[in-house]
């Protein structure tokens, strides 16, 4: 959406907030204004045809955007599944790191194998449960992680009344309505704020009503009714460099350390970023194997070289961190 298209958004959002009946009430206000202050309906033009053309055009845009996002999600899931299958076939050749190993530039295939190896070791059977499960209190877990829920397969959380998933860029929320009839837009209440959300059926207690854990782009948020039985909402994050640990501030947190990001090709990154990612992947793998990281290896190499250059010095009683 261009800046020109969105120049009235703040004004329209302010108007929308004054209409508890939602879109129908807002449209009724606009139609009444055109009737009272203009000759829109009586000026001789075909106002019905004009309205249909305008709304069909916007409807086509909305449907096209929804389909594009759906294809992107399906493609990402397909890539993830393909990567998992490749990992299973190549698992026998995965562990070749030794204590004295040096960092070398990885090929795309080697980098993907290493990343999937790290992800697979993190995965547990509990991830397939219908409701997200808390992390058990084990000695291996950090104290701050105890009690947090494990992310679901979409890096979000499955709660009693709704399910949400996320990427670094956006959040998808599904809210079952638990009704025995096909719901229409006039039957529901959906209010999306920059950092607030209300979802439910008209005349009933909201299913969701609270503050989001982080800000979203209101103008890029959309919602649709799925099969007349549930509501799907999509939000674009303002901060696209961090994972959400919950949807609402009142929700139980998930462990963002257990999140499995979608594998990406390192060849898509610039040289500096690729080197940094390879170093982070290598260091993480070294830590899990109880081996020194690249920085620790460099320090050891510098110390060894210094000791070789100064044999007259006694380092036997020195302690190095």
PDB file of C-alpha atoms in Angstrom:
ATOM      1  CA  UNK A   1       0.000   0.000   0.000  1.00  0.00           C
ATOM      2  CA  UNK A   2       1.344   3.396  -0.990  1.00  0.00           C
ATOM      3  CA  UNK A   3       1.525   6.387   1.344  1.00  0.00           C
ATOM      4  CA  UNK A   4      -1.071   8.102  -0.866  1.00  0.00           C
ATOM      5  CA  UNK A   5      -3.569   5.275  -0.283  1.00  0.00           C
ATOM      6  CA  UNK A   6      -3.128   5.350   3.483  1.00  0.00           C
ATOM      7  CA  UNK A   7      -3.171   9.087   4.100  1.00  0.00           C
ATOM      8  CA  UNK A   8      -6.679   8.973   5.645  1.00  0.00           C
ATOM      9  CA  UNK A   9      -6.101   5.842   7.764  1.00  0.00           C
ATOM     10  CA  UNK A  10      -5.719   7.631  11.092  1.00  0.00           C
ATOM     11  CA  UNK A  11      -8.896   9.639  10.479  1.00  0.00           C
ATOM     12  CA  UNK A  12     -10.867   6.534   9.469  1.00  0.00           C
ATOM     13  CA  UNK A  13      -9.571   4.539  12.437  1.00  0.00           C
ATOM     14  CA  UNK A  14     -10.747   7.322  14.724  1.00  0.00           C
ATOM     15  CA  UNK A  15     -14.181   7.210  13.062  1.00  0.00           C
ATOM     16  CA  UNK A  16     -14.331   3.424  13.280  1.00  0.00           C
ATOM     17  CA  UNK A  17     -13.694   3.503  17.028  1.00  0.00           C
ATOM     18  CA  UNK A  18     -16.860   5.613  17.413  1.00  0.00           C
ATOM     19  CA  UNK A  19     -19.002   2.900  15.758  1.00  0.00           C
ATOM     20  CA  UNK A  20     -19.626  -0.010  18.154  1.00  0.00           C
ATOM     21  CA  UNK A  21     -21.551  -1.784  15.407  1.00  0.00           C
ATOM     22  CA  UNK A  22     -18.417  -2.146  13.313  1.00  0.00           C
ATOM     23  CA  UNK A  23     -18.184  -1.779   9.540  1.00  0.00           C
ATOM     24  CA  UNK A  24     -21.968  -1.738   8.856  1.00  0.00           C
ATOM     25  CA  UNK A  25     -22.435   1.260  11.166  1.00  0.00           C
ATOM     26  CA  UNK A  26     -19.434   3.057   9.654  1.00  0.00           C
ATOM     27  CA  UNK A  27     -20.743   2.545   6.120  1.00  0.00           C
ATOM     28  CA  UNK A  28     -24.198   3.730   7.212  1.00  0.00           C
ATOM     29  CA  UNK A  29     -22.646   6.948   8.538  1.00  0.00           C
ATOM     30  CA  UNK A  30     -20.796   7.549   5.259  1.00  0.00           C
ATOM     31  CA  UNK A  31     -23.946   6.863   3.205  1.00  0.00           C
ATOM     32  CA  UNK A  32     -25.962   9.258   5.378  1.00  0.00           C
ATOM     33  CA  UNK A  33     -23.316  11.938   4.888  1.00  0.00           C
ATOM     34  CA  UNK A  34     -23.459  11.527   1.094  1.00  0.00           C
ATOM     35  CA  UNK A  35     -27.255  11.726   1.215  1.00  0.00           C
ATOM     36  CA  UNK A  36     -27.372  14.868   3.363  1.00  0.00           C
ATOM     37  CA  UNK A  37     -24.440  16.815   1.943  1.00  0.00           C
ATOM     38  CA  UNK A  38     -24.148  15.729  -1.703  1.00  0.00           C
ATOM     39  CA  UNK A  39     -26.233  14.670  -4.681  1.00  0.00           C
ATOM     40  CA  UNK A  40     -24.522  11.278  -4.788  1.00  0.00           C
ATOM     41  CA  UNK A  41     -27.808   9.335  -4.853  1.00  0.00           C
ATOM     42  CA  UNK A  42     -29.894  11.808  -6.894  1.00  0.00           C
ATOM     43  CA  UNK A  43     -27.335  13.289  -9.273  1.00  0.00           C
ATOM     44  CA  UNK A  44     -28.230  10.993 -12.126  1.00  0.00           C
ATOM     45  CA  UNK A  45     -25.259   8.644 -11.865  1.00  0.00           C
ATOM     46  CA  UNK A  46     -25.478   4.893 -11.292  1.00  0.00           C
ATOM     47  CA  UNK A  47     -24.373   4.942  -7.666  1.00  0.00           C
ATOM     48  CA  UNK A  48     -25.008   1.218  -7.118  1.00  0.00           C
ATOM     49  CA  UNK A  49     -22.713   0.250  -9.983  1.00  0.00           C
ATOM     50  CA  UNK A  50     -20.055   2.661  -8.739  1.00  0.00           C
ATOM     51  CA  UNK A  51     -20.122   1.173  -5.237  1.00  0.00           C
ATOM     52  CA  UNK A  52     -19.933  -2.392  -6.535  1.00  0.00           C
ATOM     53  CA  UNK A  53     -16.953  -1.574  -8.748  1.00  0.00           C
ATOM     54  CA  UNK A  54     -15.063   0.134  -5.920  1.00  0.00           C
ATOM     55  CA  UNK A  55     -15.734  -2.581  -3.328  1.00  0.00           C
ATOM     56  CA  UNK A  56     -15.055  -5.392  -5.777  1.00  0.00           C
ATOM     57  CA  UNK A  57     -11.699  -3.867  -6.610  1.00  0.00           C
ATOM     58  CA  UNK A  58     -10.723  -3.632  -2.925  1.00  0.00           C
ATOM     59  CA  UNK A  59     -12.134  -7.102  -2.269  1.00  0.00           C
ATOM     60  CA  UNK A  60      -9.998  -8.539  -5.054  1.00  0.00           C
ATOM     61  CA  UNK A  61      -6.938  -6.864  -3.552  1.00  0.00           C
ATOM     62  CA  UNK A  62      -7.708  -8.324  -0.114  1.00  0.00           C
ATOM     63  CA  UNK A  63      -8.271 -11.816  -1.523  1.00  0.00           C
ATOM     64  CA  UNK A  64      -5.085 -11.634  -3.583  1.00  0.00           C
ATOM     65  CA  UNK A  65      -3.066 -10.578  -0.527  1.00  0.00           C
ATOM     66  CA  UNK A  66      -4.580 -13.352   1.595  1.00  0.00           C
ATOM     67  CA  UNK A  67      -3.825 -15.933  -1.093  1.00  0.00           C
ATOM     68  CA  UNK A  68      -0.254 -14.682  -1.454  1.00  0.00           C
ATOM     69  CA  UNK A  69       0.365 -14.971   2.290  1.00  0.00           C
ATOM     70  CA  UNK A  70      -1.207 -18.429   2.294  1.00  0.00           C
ATOM     71  CA  UNK A  71       1.087 -19.556  -0.534  1.00  0.00           C
ATOM     72  CA  UNK A  72       4.106 -18.135   1.311  1.00  0.00           C
ATOM     73  CA  UNK A  73       3.185 -20.042   4.471  1.00  0.00           C
ATOM     74  CA  UNK A  74       2.611 -23.260   2.533  1.00  0.00           C
ATOM     75  CA  UNK A  75       5.912 -22.849   0.678  1.00  0.00           C
ATOM     76  CA  UNK A  76       7.764 -22.203   3.943  1.00  0.00           C
ATOM     77  CA  UNK A  77       6.209 -25.290   5.531  1.00  0.00           C
ATOM     78  CA  UNK A  78       7.105 -27.374   2.472  1.00  0.00           C
ATOM     79  CA  UNK A  79      10.729 -26.186   2.649  1.00  0.00           C
ATOM     80  CA  UNK A  80      10.843 -27.018   6.340  1.00  0.00           C
ATOM     81  CA  UNK A  81       9.493 -30.534   5.786  1.00  0.00           C
ATOM     82  CA  UNK A  82      11.916 -31.144   2.911  1.00  0.00           C
ATOM     83  CA  UNK A  83      14.809 -30.016   5.083  1.00  0.00           C
ATOM     84  CA  UNK A  84      13.755 -32.403   7.862  1.00  0.00           C
ATOM     85  CA  UNK A  85      13.618 -35.298   5.402  1.00  0.00           C
ATOM     86  CA  UNK A  86      17.065 -34.480   4.043  1.00  0.00           C
ATOM     87  CA  UNK A  87      18.378 -34.276   7.585  1.00  0.00           C
ATOM     88  CA  UNK A  88      17.151 -37.796   8.385  1.00  0.00           C
ATOM     89  CA  UNK A  89      18.977 -39.237   5.368  1.00  0.00           C
ATOM     90  CA  UNK A  90      22.231 -37.402   6.130  1.00  0.00           C
ATOM     91  CA  UNK A  91      22.271 -37.818   9.920  1.00  0.00           C
ATOM     92  CA  UNK A  92      25.071 -40.382   9.860  1.00  0.00           C
ATOM     93  CA  UNK A  93      27.511 -37.774   8.522  1.00  0.00           C
ATOM     94  CA  UNK A  94      26.450 -34.936  10.835  1.00  0.00           C
ATOM     95  CA  UNK A  95      28.885 -35.090  13.796  1.00  0.00           C
ATOM     96  CA  UNK A  96      32.386 -34.408  12.530  1.00  0.00           C
ATOM     97  CA  UNK A  97      33.390 -31.536  14.777  1.00  0.00           C
ATOM     98  CA  UNK A  98      36.514 -31.998  16.935  1.00  0.00           C
ATOM     99  CA  UNK A  99      38.080 -29.912  19.672  1.00  0.00           C
ATOM    100  CA  UNK A 100      40.765 -28.511  17.414  1.00  0.00           C
ATOM    101  CA  UNK A 101      38.483 -27.819  14.500  1.00  0.00           C
ATOM    102  CA  UNK A 102      38.883 -24.432  12.814  1.00  0.00           C
ATOM    103  CA  UNK A 103      36.093 -22.389  11.282  1.00  0.00           C
ATOM    104  CA  UNK A 104      35.815 -22.849   7.557  1.00  0.00           C
ATOM    105  CA  UNK A 105      33.341 -21.367   5.134  1.00  0.00           C
ATOM    106  CA  UNK A 106      30.386 -23.717   4.826  1.00  0.00           C
ATOM    107  CA  UNK A 107      28.587 -24.612   1.656  1.00  0.00           C
ATOM    108  CA  UNK A 108      24.829 -24.060   1.562  1.00  0.00           C
ATOM    109  CA  UNK A 109      24.252 -27.784   2.044  1.00  0.00           C
ATOM    110  CA  UNK A 110      26.674 -28.046   4.978  1.00  0.00           C
ATOM    111  CA  UNK A 111      25.204 -24.996   6.690  1.00  0.00           C
ATOM    112  CA  UNK A 112      21.683 -26.343   6.300  1.00  0.00           C
ATOM    113  CA  UNK A 113      22.742 -29.717   7.708  1.00  0.00           C
ATOM    114  CA  UNK A 114      24.318 -28.073  10.740  1.00  0.00           C
ATOM    115  CA  UNK A 115      21.282 -25.883  11.421  1.00  0.00           C
ATOM    116  CA  UNK A 116      18.842 -28.788  11.086  1.00  0.00           C
ATOM    117  CA  UNK A 117      21.028 -30.903  13.371  1.00  0.00           C
ATOM    118  CA  UNK A 118      20.773 -28.245  16.077  1.00  0.00           C
ATOM    119  CA  UNK A 119      17.016 -27.905  15.564  1.00  0.00           C
ATOM    120  CA  UNK A 120      16.384 -31.659  15.618  1.00  0.00           C
ATOM    121  CA  UNK A 121      18.167 -32.072  18.943  1.00  0.00           C
ATOM    122  CA  UNK A 122      15.887 -29.426  20.446  1.00  0.00           C
ATOM    123  CA  UNK A 123      12.676 -31.073  19.265  1.00  0.00           C
ATOM    124  CA  UNK A 124      10.773 -33.323  21.678  1.00  0.00           C
ATOM    125  CA  UNK A 125       7.561 -35.357  21.414  1.00  0.00           C
ATOM    126  CA  UNK A 126       5.702 -32.791  23.495  1.00  0.00           C
ATOM    127  CA  UNK A 127       5.789 -30.367  20.546  1.00  0.00           C
ATOM    128  CA  UNK A 128       3.032 -32.382  18.864  1.00  0.00           C
ATOM    129  CA  UNK A 129       0.609 -32.047  21.794  1.00  0.00           C
ATOM    130  CA  UNK A 130      -2.672 -30.203  21.200  1.00  0.00           C
ATOM    131  CA  UNK A 131      -1.973 -27.854  24.132  1.00  0.00           C
ATOM    132  CA  UNK A 132       1.528 -26.450  24.620  1.00  0.00           C
ATOM    133  CA  UNK A 133       3.316 -28.176  27.504  1.00  0.00           C
ATOM    134  CA  UNK A 134       5.555 -26.570  30.148  1.00  0.00           C
ATOM    135  CA  UNK A 135       9.278 -27.268  30.120  1.00  0.00           C
ATOM    136  CA  UNK A 136      10.205 -29.773  32.798  1.00  0.00           C
ATOM    137  CA  UNK A 137      12.452 -28.685  35.648  1.00  0.00           C
ATOM    138  CA  UNK A 138      15.675 -30.432  34.674  1.00  0.00           C
ATOM    139  CA  UNK A 139      19.218 -29.571  35.585  1.00  0.00           C
ATOM    140  CA  UNK A 140      20.023 -28.940  31.934  1.00  0.00           C
ATOM    141  CA  UNK A 141      17.431 -26.159  31.613  1.00  0.00           C
ATOM    142  CA  UNK A 142      18.271 -22.597  32.560  1.00  0.00           C
ATOM    143  CA  UNK A 143      16.498 -21.460  35.720  1.00  0.00           C
ATOM    144  CA  UNK A 144      14.704 -18.695  33.773  1.00  0.00           C
ATOM    145  CA  UNK A 145      13.259 -21.240  31.323  1.00  0.00           C
ATOM    146  CA  UNK A 146      11.601 -23.461  33.936  1.00  0.00           C
ATOM    147  CA  UNK A 147       7.820 -23.390  33.775  1.00  0.00           C
ATOM    148  CA  UNK A 148       7.666 -21.798  30.324  1.00  0.00           C
ATOM    149  CA  UNK A 149       5.615 -23.513  27.625  1.00  0.00           C
ATOM    150  CA  UNK A 150       7.168 -25.229  24.664  1.00  0.00           C
ATOM    151  CA  UNK A 151       6.352 -23.502  21.333  1.00  0.00           C
ATOM    152  CA  UNK A 152       3.962 -25.318  19.030  1.00  0.00           C
ATOM    153  CA  UNK A 153       4.983 -26.391  15.533  1.00  0.00           C
ATOM    154  CA  UNK A 154       4.385 -22.820  14.301  1.00  0.00           C
ATOM    155  CA  UNK A 155       6.624 -21.234  16.971  1.00  0.00           C
ATOM    156  CA  UNK A 156       3.590 -19.915  18.845  1.00  0.00           C
ATOM    157  CA  UNK A 157       1.295 -21.445  21.449  1.00  0.00           C
ATOM    158  CA  UNK A 158      -1.806 -23.667  21.606  1.00  0.00           C
ATOM    159  CA  UNK A 159      -4.054 -22.370  24.360  1.00  0.00           C
ATOM    160  CA  UNK A 160      -7.511 -23.461  25.488  1.00  0.00           C
ATOM    161  CA  UNK A 161      -9.440 -20.791  23.568  1.00  0.00           C
ATOM    162  CA  UNK A 162      -7.146 -20.025  20.638  1.00  0.00           C
ATOM    163  CA  UNK A 163      -3.966 -20.927  18.772  1.00  0.00           C
ATOM    164  CA  UNK A 164      -1.323 -18.581  17.420  1.00  0.00           C
ATOM    165  CA  UNK A 165       1.793 -19.038  15.309  1.00  0.00           C
ATOM    166  CA  UNK A 166       4.505 -16.658  14.188  1.00  0.00           C
ATOM    167  CA  UNK A 167       7.415 -15.842  11.952  1.00  0.00           C
ATOM    168  CA  UNK A 168       9.787 -12.964  12.624  1.00  0.00           C
ATOM    169  CA  UNK A 169       7.588 -10.786  10.409  1.00  0.00           C
ATOM    170  CA  UNK A 170       3.998 -11.701  11.284  1.00  0.00           C
ATOM    171  CA  UNK A 171       1.581 -13.453  13.643  1.00  0.00           C
ATOM    172  CA  UNK A 172      -1.343 -15.669  12.676  1.00  0.00           C
ATOM    173  CA  UNK A 173      -4.184 -16.213  15.182  1.00  0.00           C
ATOM    174  CA  UNK A 174      -7.038 -18.745  14.954  1.00  0.00           C
ATOM    175  CA  UNK A 175     -10.016 -18.402  17.297  1.00  0.00           C
ATOM    176  CA  UNK A 176     -12.656 -21.203  17.284  1.00  0.00           C
ATOM    177  CA  UNK A 177     -16.150 -19.835  17.965  1.00  0.00           C
ATOM    178  CA  UNK A 178     -17.756 -23.092  19.205  1.00  0.00           C
ATOM    179  CA  UNK A 179     -21.178 -22.407  17.654  1.00  0.00           C
ATOM    180  CA  UNK A 180     -23.715 -24.640  15.894  1.00  0.00           C
ATOM    181  CA  UNK A 181     -24.428 -22.199  13.060  1.00  0.00           C
ATOM    182  CA  UNK A 182     -22.431 -20.529  10.309  1.00  0.00           C
ATOM    183  CA  UNK A 183     -21.155 -17.221  11.624  1.00  0.00           C
ATOM    184  CA  UNK A 184     -21.131 -14.086   9.470  1.00  0.00           C
ATOM    185  CA  UNK A 185     -19.167 -10.888   9.931  1.00  0.00           C
ATOM    186  CA  UNK A 186     -22.204  -9.152  11.449  1.00  0.00           C
ATOM    187  CA  UNK A 187     -22.231 -11.768  14.244  1.00  0.00           C
ATOM    188  CA  UNK A 188     -18.720 -11.074  15.514  1.00  0.00           C
ATOM    189  CA  UNK A 189     -16.782  -8.297  17.199  1.00  0.00           C
ATOM    190  CA  UNK A 190     -13.164  -7.781  16.110  1.00  0.00           C
ATOM    191  CA  UNK A 191     -11.276  -4.717  17.312  1.00  0.00           C
ATOM    192  CA  UNK A 192      -7.588  -4.460  16.407  1.00  0.00           C
ATOM    193  CA  UNK A 193      -5.469  -1.751  17.996  1.00  0.00           C
ATOM    194  CA  UNK A 194      -1.784  -0.971  17.744  1.00  0.00           C
ATOM    195  CA  UNK A 195      -1.242  -2.981  20.923  1.00  0.00           C
ATOM    196  CA  UNK A 196      -4.708  -4.268  21.844  1.00  0.00           C
ATOM    197  CA  UNK A 197      -7.107  -6.928  20.607  1.00  0.00           C
ATOM    198  CA  UNK A 198     -10.759  -7.876  21.162  1.00  0.00           C
ATOM    199  CA  UNK A 199     -12.364 -10.903  19.487  1.00  0.00           C
ATOM    200  CA  UNK A 200     -15.704 -12.549  20.196  1.00  0.00           C
ATOM    201  CA  UNK A 201     -19.365 -12.955  19.343  1.00  0.00           C
ATOM    202  CA  UNK A 202     -21.741 -10.024  19.593  1.00  0.00           C
ATOM    203  CA  UNK A 203     -23.704  -9.962  22.831  1.00  0.00           C
ATOM    204  CA  UNK A 204     -21.339 -12.414  24.533  1.00  0.00           C
ATOM    205  CA  UNK A 205     -18.247 -12.169  26.705  1.00  0.00           C
ATOM    206  CA  UNK A 206     -15.196 -11.640  24.432  1.00  0.00           C
ATOM    207  CA  UNK A 207     -13.041 -14.684  23.804  1.00  0.00           C
ATOM    208  CA  UNK A 208      -9.985 -12.419  23.615  1.00  0.00           C
ATOM    209  CA  UNK A 209      -9.824  -8.999  25.244  1.00  0.00           C
ATOM    210  CA  UNK A 210      -6.455  -7.591  26.283  1.00  0.00           C
ATOM    211  CA  UNK A 211      -3.143  -6.005  25.407  1.00  0.00           C
ATOM    212  CA  UNK A 212      -0.818  -7.561  22.837  1.00  0.00           C
ATOM    213  CA  UNK A 213       2.714  -8.266  24.013  1.00  0.00           C
ATOM    214  CA  UNK A 214       4.157  -6.011  21.289  1.00  0.00           C
ATOM    215  CA  UNK A 215       3.014  -3.450  18.727  1.00  0.00           C
ATOM    216  CA  UNK A 216       1.568  -4.400  15.333  1.00  0.00           C
ATOM    217  CA  UNK A 217       0.942  -2.539  12.078  1.00  0.00           C
ATOM    218  CA  UNK A 218      -2.795  -1.865  12.242  1.00  0.00           C
ATOM    219  CA  UNK A 219      -3.062  -0.917   8.584  1.00  0.00           C
ATOM    220  CA  UNK A 220      -1.660  -4.311   7.511  1.00  0.00           C
ATOM    221  CA  UNK A 221      -3.831  -6.395   9.856  1.00  0.00           C
ATOM    222  CA  UNK A 222      -6.605  -8.507   8.334  1.00  0.00           C
ATOM    223  CA  UNK A 223      -9.210 -10.974   9.615  1.00  0.00           C
ATOM    224  CA  UNK A 224     -11.545 -13.442   7.926  1.00  0.00           C
ATOM    225  CA  UNK A 225     -14.167 -15.974   9.013  1.00  0.00           C
ATOM    226  CA  UNK A 226     -13.062 -19.538   8.237  1.00  0.00           C
ATOM    227  CA  UNK A 227     -15.802 -22.073   7.339  1.00  0.00           C
ATOM    228  CA  UNK A 228     -18.317 -20.090   9.397  1.00  0.00           C
ATOM    229  CA  UNK A 229     -16.891 -21.567  12.598  1.00  0.00           C
ATOM    230  CA  UNK A 230     -13.697 -19.695  13.425  1.00  0.00           C
ATOM    231  CA  UNK A 231     -11.886 -16.391  12.925  1.00  0.00           C
ATOM    232  CA  UNK A 232      -8.395 -16.107  11.445  1.00  0.00           C
ATOM    233  CA  UNK A 233      -6.398 -12.932  12.047  1.00  0.00           C
ATOM    234  CA  UNK A 234      -3.034 -11.938  10.599  1.00  0.00           C
ATOM    235  CA  UNK A 235      -0.868  -9.187  12.092  1.00  0.00           C
ATOM    236  CA  UNK A 236       2.411  -7.749  10.834  1.00  0.00           C
ATOM    237  CA  UNK A 237       4.876  -7.003  13.620  1.00  0.00           C
ATOM    238  CA  UNK A 238       6.403  -3.560  14.069  1.00  0.00           C
ATOM    239  CA  UNK A 239       9.613  -5.073  15.471  1.00  0.00           C
ATOM    240  CA  UNK A 240      10.582  -7.806  13.016  1.00  0.00           C
ATOM    241  CA  UNK A 241      13.860  -8.698  14.725  1.00  0.00           C
ATOM    242  CA  UNK A 242      12.512 -10.604  17.744  1.00  0.00           C
ATOM    243  CA  UNK A 243      10.188 -13.479  18.609  1.00  0.00           C
ATOM    244  CA  UNK A 244       7.038 -12.998  20.693  1.00  0.00           C
ATOM    245  CA  UNK A 245       6.970 -15.060  23.889  1.00  0.00           C
ATOM    246  CA  UNK A 246       3.177 -14.682  24.198  1.00  0.00           C
ATOM    247  CA  UNK A 247       0.204 -13.198  22.339  1.00  0.00           C
ATOM    248  CA  UNK A 248      -1.412 -11.226  25.165  1.00  0.00           C
ATOM    249  CA  UNK A 249       0.455  -9.825  28.144  1.00  0.00           C
ATOM    250  CA  UNK A 250      -1.688 -12.044  30.380  1.00  0.00           C
ATOM    251  CA  UNK A 251      -0.833 -15.292  28.535  1.00  0.00           C
ATOM    252  CA  UNK A 252       1.694 -17.791  29.894  1.00  0.00           C
ATOM    253  CA  UNK A 253       5.081 -17.300  28.185  1.00  0.00           C
ATOM    254  CA  UNK A 254       6.687 -19.725  25.762  1.00  0.00           C
ATOM    255  CA  UNK A 255      10.399 -20.450  25.651  1.00  0.00           C
ATOM    256  CA  UNK A 256      11.790 -18.517  22.704  1.00  0.00           C
ATOM    257  CA  UNK A 257      14.960 -20.607  23.063  1.00  0.00           C
ATOM    258  CA  UNK A 258      12.965 -23.595  21.831  1.00  0.00           C
ATOM    259  CA  UNK A 259      11.757 -21.836  18.689  1.00  0.00           C
ATOM    260  CA  UNK A 260      12.738 -23.535  15.426  1.00  0.00           C
ATOM    261  CA  UNK A 261      13.003 -20.825  12.749  1.00  0.00           C
ATOM    262  CA  UNK A 262      12.421 -21.755   9.146  1.00  0.00           C
ATOM    263  CA  UNK A 263      15.672 -22.806   7.487  1.00  0.00           C
ATOM    264  CA  UNK A 264      16.925 -20.327   4.927  1.00  0.00           C
ATOM    265  CA  UNK A 265      19.661 -20.469   2.318  1.00  0.00           C
ATOM    266  CA  UNK A 266      22.861 -18.758   3.358  1.00  0.00           C
ATOM    267  CA  UNK A 267      23.489 -17.938  -0.288  1.00  0.00           C
ATOM    268  CA  UNK A 268      20.667 -15.379   0.010  1.00  0.00           C
ATOM    269  CA  UNK A 269      22.651 -13.398   2.602  1.00  0.00           C
ATOM    270  CA  UNK A 270      25.382 -10.866   1.970  1.00  0.00           C
ATOM    271  CA  UNK A 271      28.941 -11.892   2.759  1.00  0.00           C
ATOM    272  CA  UNK A 272      29.222 -10.198   6.151  1.00  0.00           C
ATOM    273  CA  UNK A 273      25.859 -11.478   7.390  1.00  0.00           C
ATOM    274  CA  UNK A 274      26.575 -14.976   6.122  1.00  0.00           C
ATOM    275  CA  UNK A 275      29.902 -15.094   7.974  1.00  0.00           C
ATOM    276  CA  UNK A 276      28.207 -13.943  11.161  1.00  0.00           C
ATOM    277  CA  UNK A 277      25.450 -16.569  10.862  1.00  0.00           C
ATOM    278  CA  UNK A 278      27.982 -19.333  10.175  1.00  0.00           C
ATOM    279  CA  UNK A 279      29.999 -18.270  13.220  1.00  0.00           C
ATOM    280  CA  UNK A 280      26.884 -18.273  15.441  1.00  0.00           C
ATOM    281  CA  UNK A 281      25.857 -21.720  14.204  1.00  0.00           C
ATOM    282  CA  UNK A 282      29.364 -23.064  14.744  1.00  0.00           C
ATOM    283  CA  UNK A 283      29.613 -21.602  18.264  1.00  0.00           C
ATOM    284  CA  UNK A 284      26.213 -22.974  19.252  1.00  0.00           C
ATOM    285  CA  UNK A 285      27.194 -26.433  18.058  1.00  0.00           C
ATOM    286  CA  UNK A 286      30.532 -26.267  19.877  1.00  0.00           C
ATOM    287  CA  UNK A 287      28.813 -25.295  23.153  1.00  0.00           C
ATOM    288  CA  UNK A 288      26.387 -28.201  22.906  1.00  0.00           C
ATOM    289  CA  UNK A 289      29.341 -30.570  22.403  1.00  0.00           C
ATOM    290  CA  UNK A 290      31.219 -29.023  25.342  1.00  0.00           C
ATOM    291  CA  UNK A 291      33.918 -27.661  23.029  1.00  0.00           C
ATOM    292  CA  UNK A 292      35.432 -24.154  22.861  1.00  0.00           C
ATOM    293  CA  UNK A 293      33.743 -21.513  20.715  1.00  0.00           C
ATOM    294  CA  UNK A 294      35.581 -19.697  17.937  1.00  0.00           C
ATOM    295  CA  UNK A 295      36.402 -16.753  20.247  1.00  0.00           C
ATOM    296  CA  UNK A 296      37.701 -19.114  22.925  1.00  0.00           C
ATOM    297  CA  UNK A 297      39.814 -20.930  20.342  1.00  0.00           C
ATOM    298  CA  UNK A 298      41.294 -17.632  19.152  1.00  0.00           C
ATOM    299  CA  UNK A 299      42.178 -16.688  22.737  1.00  0.00           C
ATOM    300  CA  UNK A 300      43.806 -20.085  23.265  1.00  0.00           C
ATOM    301  CA  UNK A 301      45.804 -19.725  20.048  1.00  0.00           C
ATOM    302  CA  UNK A 302      46.990 -16.224  21.015  1.00  0.00           C
ATOM    303  CA  UNK A 303      47.983 -17.446  24.488  1.00  0.00           C
ATOM    304  CA  UNK A 304      49.795 -20.477  23.061  1.00  0.00           C
ATOM    305  CA  UNK A 305      51.718 -18.292  20.625  1.00  0.00           C
ATOM    306  CA  UNK A 306      52.657 -15.850  23.390  1.00  0.00           C
ATOM    307  CA  UNK A 307      53.881 -18.673  25.619  1.00  0.00           C
ATOM    308  CA  UNK A 308      55.988 -20.086  22.765  1.00  0.00           C
ATOM    309  CA  UNK A 309      57.543 -16.666  22.161  1.00  0.00           C
ATOM    310  CA  UNK A 310      58.399 -16.249  25.875  1.00  0.00           C
ATOM    311  CA  UNK A 311      59.684 -19.592  27.160  1.00  0.00           C
ATOM    312  CA  UNK A 312      61.516 -17.802  29.976  1.00  0.00           C
ATOM    313  CA  UNK A 313      58.216 -16.936  31.662  1.00  0.00           C
ATOM    314  CA  UNK A 314      56.534 -19.343  34.092  1.00  0.00           C
ATOM    315  CA  UNK A 315      52.807 -19.735  33.387  1.00  0.00           C
ATOM    316  CA  UNK A 316      52.267 -22.797  35.581  1.00  0.00           C
ATOM    317  CA  UNK A 317      50.526 -20.864  38.358  1.00  0.00           C
ATOM    318  CA  UNK A 318      48.476 -18.620  36.111  1.00  0.00           C
ATOM    319  CA  UNK A 319      44.728 -19.055  35.799  1.00  0.00           C
ATOM    320  CA  UNK A 320      43.071 -18.053  32.556  1.00  0.00           C
ATOM    321  CA  UNK A 321      39.319 -17.616  32.069  1.00  0.00           C
TER     322      UNK A 321
END
